[in-house]
């Protein structure tokens, strides 16, 4: 039976370039490793707590927007904690690349750098990636510079024809939501260390010490 690797992608940073930082997270999952039990357990916890089973999306969760606007902050804290616990149980690994927007003249330069970084990470772990017969990249094509970086890097490092890009959505794939969560944790670290964390991060994660001991330590245990 062919071994299949799925790569789920999420980014943090707006198209207009106003965001100070740009982060790109890739989550890797061997399709032979089922996540069904972990998903069932996570959804059961939500049901027992009378919380909605909606696609996890960290920005509106933390700010009380969109699907989360009718939930109070304590409910949203619980949902974040439950999702964190869910991630901890998953057979996945990830890598995140962090960029400061001021270091790039234009989006094209940022795209080129992202492509090089993805390629370098894959070459560093080439044995892992080459152990799979099929590698599929799941990205909703939300930002063109990410799509181009993925095209140039994954396709370049791995054999032609191995990679098939697929659109996805937050509703369709829990692992895309995991990429969103891990991207948020890595952005929080950047903000804490730059003393730009603000009150929202403090409410959900505590101070920098608490954040590093708990949230960051749990996430980093999944790094490739």
PDB file of C-alpha atoms in Angstrom:
ATOM      1  CA  UNK A   1       0.000   0.000   0.000  1.00  0.00           C
ATOM      2  CA  UNK A   2       1.357   3.420  -0.991  1.00  0.00           C
ATOM      3  CA  UNK A   3       2.539   5.692   1.814  1.00  0.00           C
ATOM      4  CA  UNK A   4       0.928   9.110   1.642  1.00  0.00           C
ATOM      5  CA  UNK A   5       2.025  12.325   3.360  1.00  0.00           C
ATOM      6  CA  UNK A   6      -0.326  15.267   3.659  1.00  0.00           C
ATOM      7  CA  UNK A   7       0.955  18.797   4.178  1.00  0.00           C
ATOM      8  CA  UNK A   8      -1.490  21.345   5.570  1.00  0.00           C
ATOM      9  CA  UNK A   9      -0.591  25.013   5.250  1.00  0.00           C
ATOM     10  CA  UNK A  10      -1.587  28.166   7.101  1.00  0.00           C
ATOM     11  CA  UNK A  11      -0.213  31.688   7.140  1.00  0.00           C
ATOM     12  CA  UNK A  12      -0.469  34.708   9.403  1.00  0.00           C
ATOM     13  CA  UNK A  13      -0.141  38.069   7.710  1.00  0.00           C
ATOM     14  CA  UNK A  14      -2.395  40.173   5.511  1.00  0.00           C
ATOM     15  CA  UNK A  15      -2.247  40.585   1.741  1.00  0.00           C
ATOM     16  CA  UNK A  16      -1.822  44.352   1.951  1.00  0.00           C
ATOM     17  CA  UNK A  17       1.491  44.042   3.752  1.00  0.00           C
ATOM     18  CA  UNK A  18       0.435  46.089   6.776  1.00  0.00           C
ATOM     19  CA  UNK A  19       1.131  43.280   9.258  1.00  0.00           C
ATOM     20  CA  UNK A  20       4.535  43.629  10.903  1.00  0.00           C
ATOM     21  CA  UNK A  21       5.215  39.889  10.813  1.00  0.00           C
ATOM     22  CA  UNK A  22       4.456  37.143   8.332  1.00  0.00           C
ATOM     23  CA  UNK A  23       4.397  33.506   9.443  1.00  0.00           C
ATOM     24  CA  UNK A  24       4.024  30.347   7.389  1.00  0.00           C
ATOM     25  CA  UNK A  25       3.252  26.996   9.050  1.00  0.00           C
ATOM     26  CA  UNK A  26       3.360  23.555   7.422  1.00  0.00           C
ATOM     27  CA  UNK A  27       1.830  20.582   9.270  1.00  0.00           C
ATOM     28  CA  UNK A  28       2.883  17.072   8.205  1.00  0.00           C
ATOM     29  CA  UNK A  29       0.693  14.013   8.638  1.00  0.00           C
ATOM     30  CA  UNK A  30       1.274  10.408   7.610  1.00  0.00           C
ATOM     31  CA  UNK A  31      -2.138   9.328   6.319  1.00  0.00           C
ATOM     32  CA  UNK A  32      -1.528   5.845   7.748  1.00  0.00           C
ATOM     33  CA  UNK A  33      -1.794   7.324  11.245  1.00  0.00           C
ATOM     34  CA  UNK A  34      -5.487   7.735  11.985  1.00  0.00           C
ATOM     35  CA  UNK A  35      -6.680  10.812  13.855  1.00  0.00           C
ATOM     36  CA  UNK A  36     -10.279   9.614  14.114  1.00  0.00           C
ATOM     37  CA  UNK A  37     -10.091   8.703  17.811  1.00  0.00           C
ATOM     38  CA  UNK A  38      -8.554  12.064  18.715  1.00  0.00           C
ATOM     39  CA  UNK A  39     -11.205  13.928  16.707  1.00  0.00           C
ATOM     40  CA  UNK A  40     -14.007  11.940  18.345  1.00  0.00           C
ATOM     41  CA  UNK A  41     -12.604  12.643  21.803  1.00  0.00           C
ATOM     42  CA  UNK A  42     -12.257  16.358  21.101  1.00  0.00           C
ATOM     43  CA  UNK A  43     -15.789  16.665  19.786  1.00  0.00           C
ATOM     44  CA  UNK A  44     -17.146  14.694  22.754  1.00  0.00           C
ATOM     45  CA  UNK A  45     -15.476  17.153  25.162  1.00  0.00           C
ATOM     46  CA  UNK A  46     -17.125  20.056  23.367  1.00  0.00           C
ATOM     47  CA  UNK A  47     -20.508  18.329  23.598  1.00  0.00           C
ATOM     48  CA  UNK A  48     -20.143  17.602  27.322  1.00  0.00           C
ATOM     49  CA  UNK A  49     -19.292  21.254  27.953  1.00  0.00           C
ATOM     50  CA  UNK A  50     -22.221  22.405  25.797  1.00  0.00           C
ATOM     51  CA  UNK A  51     -19.842  24.214  23.442  1.00  0.00           C
ATOM     52  CA  UNK A  52     -20.380  24.469  19.684  1.00  0.00           C
ATOM     53  CA  UNK A  53     -18.596  22.029  17.389  1.00  0.00           C
ATOM     54  CA  UNK A  54     -17.414  24.601  14.872  1.00  0.00           C
ATOM     55  CA  UNK A  55     -14.220  24.786  12.788  1.00  0.00           C
ATOM     56  CA  UNK A  56     -11.424  26.076  15.009  1.00  0.00           C
ATOM     57  CA  UNK A  57     -10.137  29.481  13.943  1.00  0.00           C
ATOM     58  CA  UNK A  58      -7.898  31.204  16.447  1.00  0.00           C
ATOM     59  CA  UNK A  59      -8.260  34.887  15.482  1.00  0.00           C
ATOM     60  CA  UNK A  60     -12.061  35.108  15.843  1.00  0.00           C
ATOM     61  CA  UNK A  61     -11.934  32.792  18.874  1.00  0.00           C
ATOM     62  CA  UNK A  62      -9.546  35.076  20.755  1.00  0.00           C
ATOM     63  CA  UNK A  63     -11.316  38.263  19.685  1.00  0.00           C
ATOM     64  CA  UNK A  64     -14.891  37.006  19.978  1.00  0.00           C
ATOM     65  CA  UNK A  65     -15.770  37.495  16.321  1.00  0.00           C
ATOM     66  CA  UNK A  66     -17.765  35.553  13.697  1.00  0.00           C
ATOM     67  CA  UNK A  67     -18.864  32.108  14.969  1.00  0.00           C
ATOM     68  CA  UNK A  68     -17.573  32.983  18.448  1.00  0.00           C
ATOM     69  CA  UNK A  69     -19.390  36.273  18.959  1.00  0.00           C
ATOM     70  CA  UNK A  70     -22.096  34.749  21.182  1.00  0.00           C
ATOM     71  CA  UNK A  71     -19.596  33.011  23.488  1.00  0.00           C
ATOM     72  CA  UNK A  72     -18.110  34.707  26.536  1.00  0.00           C
ATOM     73  CA  UNK A  73     -14.375  34.763  27.139  1.00  0.00           C
ATOM     74  CA  UNK A  74     -14.435  31.876  29.633  1.00  0.00           C
ATOM     75  CA  UNK A  75     -16.143  29.646  27.074  1.00  0.00           C
ATOM     76  CA  UNK A  76     -13.620  30.669  24.443  1.00  0.00           C
ATOM     77  CA  UNK A  77     -10.746  29.933  26.831  1.00  0.00           C
ATOM     78  CA  UNK A  78     -12.129  26.444  27.354  1.00  0.00           C
ATOM     79  CA  UNK A  79     -12.424  25.900  23.603  1.00  0.00           C
ATOM     80  CA  UNK A  80      -8.821  26.964  23.096  1.00  0.00           C
ATOM     81  CA  UNK A  81      -7.666  24.627  25.883  1.00  0.00           C
ATOM     82  CA  UNK A  82      -9.640  21.738  24.404  1.00  0.00           C
ATOM     83  CA  UNK A  83      -8.140  22.294  20.971  1.00  0.00           C
ATOM     84  CA  UNK A  84      -4.652  22.481  22.458  1.00  0.00           C
ATOM     85  CA  UNK A  85      -5.256  19.128  24.151  1.00  0.00           C
ATOM     86  CA  UNK A  86      -6.496  17.733  20.852  1.00  0.00           C
ATOM     87  CA  UNK A  87      -3.323  18.851  19.047  1.00  0.00           C
ATOM     88  CA  UNK A  88      -1.160  17.243  21.736  1.00  0.00           C
ATOM     89  CA  UNK A  89      -2.684  13.834  20.934  1.00  0.00           C
ATOM     90  CA  UNK A  90      -2.201  14.021  17.177  1.00  0.00           C
ATOM     91  CA  UNK A  91       0.470  12.109  15.196  1.00  0.00           C
ATOM     92  CA  UNK A  92       1.692  15.215  13.378  1.00  0.00           C
ATOM     93  CA  UNK A  93       4.806  17.364  13.068  1.00  0.00           C
ATOM     94  CA  UNK A  94       5.255  20.907  11.837  1.00  0.00           C
ATOM     95  CA  UNK A  95       7.608  23.708  10.891  1.00  0.00           C
ATOM     96  CA  UNK A  96       6.997  27.467  11.046  1.00  0.00           C
ATOM     97  CA  UNK A  97       8.911  30.194   9.240  1.00  0.00           C
ATOM     98  CA  UNK A  98       8.862  33.733  10.653  1.00  0.00           C
ATOM     99  CA  UNK A  99       9.518  36.880   8.640  1.00  0.00           C
ATOM    100  CA  UNK A 100       9.620  40.556   9.519  1.00  0.00           C
ATOM    101  CA  UNK A 101       7.876  42.462   6.745  1.00  0.00           C
ATOM    102  CA  UNK A 102      10.285  45.418   6.938  1.00  0.00           C
ATOM    103  CA  UNK A 103      13.116  43.171   5.696  1.00  0.00           C
ATOM    104  CA  UNK A 104      11.474  42.623   2.309  1.00  0.00           C
ATOM    105  CA  UNK A 105      11.115  45.253  -0.391  1.00  0.00           C
ATOM    106  CA  UNK A 106       8.035  43.652  -1.935  1.00  0.00           C
ATOM    107  CA  UNK A 107       5.921  40.466  -1.833  1.00  0.00           C
ATOM    108  CA  UNK A 108       8.029  38.866  -4.584  1.00  0.00           C
ATOM    109  CA  UNK A 109      11.124  38.945  -2.367  1.00  0.00           C
ATOM    110  CA  UNK A 110       9.170  37.447   0.505  1.00  0.00           C
ATOM    111  CA  UNK A 111       7.862  34.700  -1.769  1.00  0.00           C
ATOM    112  CA  UNK A 112      11.377  33.863  -2.943  1.00  0.00           C
ATOM    113  CA  UNK A 113      12.635  33.651   0.639  1.00  0.00           C
ATOM    114  CA  UNK A 114       9.720  31.430   1.696  1.00  0.00           C
ATOM    115  CA  UNK A 115      10.400  29.107  -1.218  1.00  0.00           C
ATOM    116  CA  UNK A 116      14.073  28.799  -0.262  1.00  0.00           C
ATOM    117  CA  UNK A 117      13.218  28.168   3.379  1.00  0.00           C
ATOM    118  CA  UNK A 118      10.683  25.451   2.574  1.00  0.00           C
ATOM    119  CA  UNK A 119      13.163  23.785   0.221  1.00  0.00           C
ATOM    120  CA  UNK A 120      15.918  23.899   2.857  1.00  0.00           C
ATOM    121  CA  UNK A 121      13.663  22.358   5.495  1.00  0.00           C
ATOM    122  CA  UNK A 122      12.672  19.557   3.146  1.00  0.00           C
ATOM    123  CA  UNK A 123      16.257  18.868   2.121  1.00  0.00           C
ATOM    124  CA  UNK A 124      17.268  18.771   5.794  1.00  0.00           C
ATOM    125  CA  UNK A 125      14.679  16.031   6.376  1.00  0.00           C
ATOM    126  CA  UNK A 126      14.879  14.531   2.887  1.00  0.00           C
ATOM    127  CA  UNK A 127      14.834  10.938   4.101  1.00  0.00           C
ATOM    128  CA  UNK A 128      11.512  11.541   5.804  1.00  0.00           C
ATOM    129  CA  UNK A 129       9.890  13.089   2.743  1.00  0.00           C
ATOM    130  CA  UNK A 130      11.319  10.541   0.319  1.00  0.00           C
ATOM    131  CA  UNK A 131       9.917   7.701   2.428  1.00  0.00           C
ATOM    132  CA  UNK A 132       6.459   8.545   1.068  1.00  0.00           C
ATOM    133  CA  UNK A 133       5.126   7.455  -2.298  1.00  0.00           C
ATOM    134  CA  UNK A 134       2.716  10.348  -2.542  1.00  0.00           C
ATOM    135  CA  UNK A 135       2.851  13.846  -1.068  1.00  0.00           C
ATOM    136  CA  UNK A 136      -0.222  16.066  -1.198  1.00  0.00           C
ATOM    137  CA  UNK A 137      -0.278  19.728  -0.272  1.00  0.00           C
ATOM    138  CA  UNK A 138      -3.544  21.105   1.088  1.00  0.00           C
ATOM    139  CA  UNK A 139      -3.856  24.870   0.869  1.00  0.00           C
ATOM    140  CA  UNK A 140      -6.865  27.062   0.160  1.00  0.00           C
ATOM    141  CA  UNK A 141      -4.778  29.308  -2.125  1.00  0.00           C
ATOM    142  CA  UNK A 142      -5.688  32.266   0.068  1.00  0.00           C
ATOM    143  CA  UNK A 143      -2.502  34.174  -0.705  1.00  0.00           C
ATOM    144  CA  UNK A 144      -0.722  33.963  -4.039  1.00  0.00           C
ATOM    145  CA  UNK A 145       2.782  34.369  -2.623  1.00  0.00           C
ATOM    146  CA  UNK A 146       2.251  31.258  -0.489  1.00  0.00           C
ATOM    147  CA  UNK A 147       0.932  29.260  -3.441  1.00  0.00           C
ATOM    148  CA  UNK A 148       3.942  30.268  -5.551  1.00  0.00           C
ATOM    149  CA  UNK A 149       6.397  29.480  -2.753  1.00  0.00           C
ATOM    150  CA  UNK A 150       4.841  26.028  -2.338  1.00  0.00           C
ATOM    151  CA  UNK A 151       4.917  25.414  -6.093  1.00  0.00           C
ATOM    152  CA  UNK A 152       8.575  26.350  -6.390  1.00  0.00           C
ATOM    153  CA  UNK A 153       9.816  24.523  -3.305  1.00  0.00           C
ATOM    154  CA  UNK A 154       7.873  21.300  -2.803  1.00  0.00           C
ATOM    155  CA  UNK A 155       7.762  20.547  -6.516  1.00  0.00           C
ATOM    156  CA  UNK A 156      11.463  21.309  -6.863  1.00  0.00           C
ATOM    157  CA  UNK A 157      12.692  19.129  -4.013  1.00  0.00           C
ATOM    158  CA  UNK A 158      10.402  16.160  -4.658  1.00  0.00           C
ATOM    159  CA  UNK A 159       9.862  14.230  -7.877  1.00  0.00           C
ATOM    160  CA  UNK A 160       7.596  15.806 -10.479  1.00  0.00           C
ATOM    161  CA  UNK A 161       4.164  14.289 -10.420  1.00  0.00           C
ATOM    162  CA  UNK A 162       4.377  13.379  -6.744  1.00  0.00           C
ATOM    163  CA  UNK A 163       2.838  16.622  -5.545  1.00  0.00           C
ATOM    164  CA  UNK A 164      -0.823  17.408  -6.108  1.00  0.00           C
ATOM    165  CA  UNK A 165      -2.067  20.695  -4.760  1.00  0.00           C
ATOM    166  CA  UNK A 166      -5.576  20.635  -3.359  1.00  0.00           C
ATOM    167  CA  UNK A 167      -7.803  23.384  -2.092  1.00  0.00           C
ATOM    168  CA  UNK A 168      -9.157  22.904   1.382  1.00  0.00           C
ATOM    169  CA  UNK A 169     -11.266  24.771   3.900  1.00  0.00           C
ATOM    170  CA  UNK A 170     -11.416  25.195   7.654  1.00  0.00           C
ATOM    171  CA  UNK A 171     -14.625  23.182   7.649  1.00  0.00           C
ATOM    172  CA  UNK A 172     -13.249  20.264   5.678  1.00  0.00           C
ATOM    173  CA  UNK A 173     -10.068  19.398   7.507  1.00  0.00           C
ATOM    174  CA  UNK A 174      -9.272  19.404  11.199  1.00  0.00           C
ATOM    175  CA  UNK A 175      -5.572  19.356  10.325  1.00  0.00           C
ATOM    176  CA  UNK A 176      -5.885  22.660   8.507  1.00  0.00           C
ATOM    177  CA  UNK A 177      -7.228  23.995  11.779  1.00  0.00           C
ATOM    178  CA  UNK A 178      -4.189  22.520  13.540  1.00  0.00           C
ATOM    179  CA  UNK A 179      -1.964  24.530  11.185  1.00  0.00           C
ATOM    180  CA  UNK A 180      -3.945  27.639  12.154  1.00  0.00           C
ATOM    181  CA  UNK A 181      -3.461  26.885  15.857  1.00  0.00           C
ATOM    182  CA  UNK A 182       0.284  26.236  15.599  1.00  0.00           C
ATOM    183  CA  UNK A 183       0.770  29.367  13.492  1.00  0.00           C
ATOM    184  CA  UNK A 184      -0.990  31.358  16.215  1.00  0.00           C
ATOM    185  CA  UNK A 185       1.223  29.910  18.956  1.00  0.00           C
ATOM    186  CA  UNK A 186       4.380  30.770  17.017  1.00  0.00           C
ATOM    187  CA  UNK A 187       3.102  34.303  16.333  1.00  0.00           C
ATOM    188  CA  UNK A 188       2.328  34.694  20.035  1.00  0.00           C
ATOM    189  CA  UNK A 189       5.958  33.860  20.841  1.00  0.00           C
ATOM    190  CA  UNK A 190       7.153  36.545  18.427  1.00  0.00           C
ATOM    191  CA  UNK A 191       4.793  39.080  19.978  1.00  0.00           C
ATOM    192  CA  UNK A 192       5.714  38.180  23.580  1.00  0.00           C
ATOM    193  CA  UNK A 193       9.453  38.440  22.893  1.00  0.00           C
ATOM    194  CA  UNK A 194       8.965  41.798  21.158  1.00  0.00           C
ATOM    195  CA  UNK A 195       6.776  42.940  24.094  1.00  0.00           C
ATOM    196  CA  UNK A 196       3.908  43.421  21.661  1.00  0.00           C
ATOM    197  CA  UNK A 197       1.645  40.744  23.130  1.00  0.00           C
ATOM    198  CA  UNK A 198      -1.157  42.995  24.346  1.00  0.00           C
ATOM    199  CA  UNK A 199      -4.074  42.201  26.608  1.00  0.00           C
ATOM    200  CA  UNK A 200      -5.692  39.495  24.447  1.00  0.00           C
ATOM    201  CA  UNK A 201      -2.662  37.193  24.609  1.00  0.00           C
ATOM    202  CA  UNK A 202      -2.347  37.797  28.347  1.00  0.00           C
ATOM    203  CA  UNK A 203      -5.979  36.829  28.898  1.00  0.00           C
ATOM    204  CA  UNK A 204      -5.663  33.544  27.014  1.00  0.00           C
ATOM    205  CA  UNK A 205      -2.062  32.516  27.633  1.00  0.00           C
ATOM    206  CA  UNK A 206      -0.973  34.411  30.748  1.00  0.00           C
ATOM    207  CA  UNK A 207       2.428  36.108  30.948  1.00  0.00           C
ATOM    208  CA  UNK A 208       5.403  35.087  28.840  1.00  0.00           C
ATOM    209  CA  UNK A 209       6.605  32.566  31.443  1.00  0.00           C
ATOM    210  CA  UNK A 210       3.284  30.779  31.605  1.00  0.00           C
ATOM    211  CA  UNK A 211       2.969  30.868  27.829  1.00  0.00           C
ATOM    212  CA  UNK A 212       6.393  29.272  27.292  1.00  0.00           C
ATOM    213  CA  UNK A 213       5.971  26.626  30.011  1.00  0.00           C
ATOM    214  CA  UNK A 214       2.575  25.504  28.811  1.00  0.00           C
ATOM    215  CA  UNK A 215       1.347  26.497  25.366  1.00  0.00           C
ATOM    216  CA  UNK A 216       4.689  26.851  23.570  1.00  0.00           C
ATOM    217  CA  UNK A 217       6.264  23.762  25.143  1.00  0.00           C
ATOM    218  CA  UNK A 218       3.296  21.629  24.083  1.00  0.00           C
ATOM    219  CA  UNK A 219       3.359  22.974  20.516  1.00  0.00           C
ATOM    220  CA  UNK A 220       7.125  22.724  20.108  1.00  0.00           C
ATOM    221  CA  UNK A 221       7.036  19.039  21.031  1.00  0.00           C
ATOM    222  CA  UNK A 222       5.539  18.585  17.550  1.00  0.00           C
ATOM    223  CA  UNK A 223       8.262  20.376  15.590  1.00  0.00           C
ATOM    224  CA  UNK A 224       9.904  18.283  12.904  1.00  0.00           C
TER     225      UNK A 224
END
